[in-house]
């Protein structure tokens, strides 16, 4: 039985916005506009065609996402080469764990929303990410050491919402499997003089086949712009209320997932929750300066977390066989960026400064309890005695000065050069330690250099060759688990080489192929401590290398096909750890949960009127569940499909996810030792929309 979300004011406000907002009528015979030229802003902060930028970038526009019914990161990034997103994970059923370049870690990539790191100086805030009202998503492979600094290694995923004043309103009502449902609204507000407005609001009720697993999310985003003082002022106000009933990962016994534990068993305490309230405000100012622009952004975020959860520690029905914790956590993030972009005929320069400040405090109570292996008899957390109380306070400040230059000596050649000076200052205090807080200050340069060459100069079908080198570092992730360590881990560092070829044929086809190698030091992994609880440690050195192929074809108006394939090889180069008290060198072993082969495709038929359809398939190859490469998970395919009917103003869609009902392990828990979250079960939903 699921909890009822106690956020009536937010839910009523969302419902009122969706039902009362006027709908814009479209002419019955008006065809949809031709897609604009594809641009990206993640690599350079400037709107540029991705084909000429010397890194690998994929852009997915919002119309494609809506035609496929993509409402989460896993469905949104289907068809993107080398990217595999596991729904759920330790962040709860509303979260996800992306894999890029063969590394599946909760903090190895950077999530950016409308130019602001989503999660600030800590981990990506995936559970609170909402994909309503999206203009496009940009996926940059590899690190972004110049513009985004000490925050990412294997990629940047930037989500861009519609601009204030964008035309068109959309209302949707959803009903789905297991009692799921939702309502959403996106569109401009009534005219208010010189102000341009946009409101995106939605409420989601998601349910799963897993016992006691669900989430309810209420979200509203208000965006506004006004031209004044020679420039443009920007304002974003974002509020999210999220209530999650977490699932349990499935324990492994030896080389297999334990058959003693039923498929959808939940071993959390009966009052388990991952509740979060998040308020996010962004102000900005942009104006022209000579031959360029000056842009400043200031963002402030405050999140409160109310957590109760637990994990099995013994595969037995007798005695205390699980450990749980209650935690109250408060996180405050501040982000400031100010930069100038100057453009001349042969050179473009972006120079700026940014600062990330994060402060977090968490208080936890740890307890042991007994629960049957089928999940029955789970007690409430308040009915069992507390065995330990812990607290942690963390402050992080990341400051960077950056300079990026794009030099175009001719119409066929481009060189990008970027340098950044990083200073990171971390302080961490756990409990009332007699040793006081631990601290670490690191000052380090990073940078990137890349070049592109227009090998085929035909305007309608150009072909670009490119190569790049990137050097970056990132402070280690913060462990907010109940048994958090005082010591700050060594920073992670990476050196990356990439080369490839890109091309397009008019607007009908774009494609790219690339190869990469990344040498990694001090990767943060989870390891069991002396008390039998998982903790984070540095894991020596690793090497990631591979190839990725992707094509995006618009075969005819309304018919869109995207396909991607990647072959990754992620291995330990030097890491020794204890297994059952025996030192074991893992050199040459593949990283756990890293698939060597990934393939995905999406096909969408979305005419302006009449019937449409979509289908997507994600194939994930064989992978190891453990560092010693003894436990193997076989390859699997996850299918999704949809049928739609579209009229002048109304649209009706039937969507199904994981149609084959495949339930493989897709993400390893950082909190439960040798335990794995499974792919959610097959589900359906019906969506009625008005435009």
PDB file of N, CA, C and O in Angstrom, residues 18 141 146 322 472 567 607:
ATOM      1  N   UNK A  18      -3.412  23.613 -15.414  1.00  0.00           N
ATOM      2  CA  UNK A  18      -3.637  22.775 -16.586  1.00  0.00           C
ATOM      3  C   UNK A  18      -5.052  22.918 -17.134  1.00  0.00           C
ATOM      4  O   UNK A  18      -5.268  22.933 -18.347  1.00  0.00           O
ATOM      5  N   UNK A 141      29.797  14.009 -25.164  1.00  0.00           N
ATOM      6  CA  UNK A 141      30.583  12.886 -24.631  1.00  0.00           C
ATOM      7  C   UNK A 141      31.904  13.393 -24.065  1.00  0.00           C
ATOM      8  O   UNK A 141      32.521  14.305 -24.598  1.00  0.00           O
ATOM      9  N   UNK A 146      36.826  23.026 -19.458  1.00  0.00           N
ATOM     10  CA  UNK A 146      37.034  24.472 -19.539  1.00  0.00           C
ATOM     11  C   UNK A 146      35.809  25.226 -19.034  1.00  0.00           C
ATOM     12  O   UNK A 146      35.873  25.982 -18.070  1.00  0.00           O
ATOM     13  N   UNK A 322      18.852  -6.927   8.499  1.00  0.00           N
ATOM     14  CA  UNK A 322      18.865  -5.714   7.686  1.00  0.00           C
ATOM     15  C   UNK A 322      19.311  -4.538   8.544  1.00  0.00           C
ATOM     16  O   UNK A 322      19.140  -4.538   9.766  1.00  0.00           O
ATOM     17  N   UNK A 472      41.353  16.915 -17.185  1.00  0.00           N
ATOM     18  CA  UNK A 472      40.445  17.437 -16.170  1.00  0.00           C
ATOM     19  C   UNK A 472      40.609  16.692 -14.861  1.00  0.00           C
ATOM     20  O   UNK A 472      41.254  15.643 -14.795  1.00  0.00           O
ATOM     21  N   UNK A 567      30.906   0.242 -28.805  1.00  0.00           N
ATOM     22  CA  UNK A 567      31.691  -0.858 -28.219  1.00  0.00           C
ATOM     23  C   UNK A 567      32.670  -0.231 -27.243  1.00  0.00           C
ATOM     24  O   UNK A 567      33.565   0.530 -27.642  1.00  0.00           O
ATOM     25  N   UNK A 607       2.829  12.133 -38.270  1.00  0.00           N
ATOM     26  CA  UNK A 607       2.275  13.094 -39.232  1.00  0.00           C
ATOM     27  C   UNK A 607       1.476  14.171 -38.514  1.00  0.00           C
ATOM     28  O   UNK A 607       1.070  13.989 -37.361  1.00  0.00           O
TER      29      UNK A 607
END
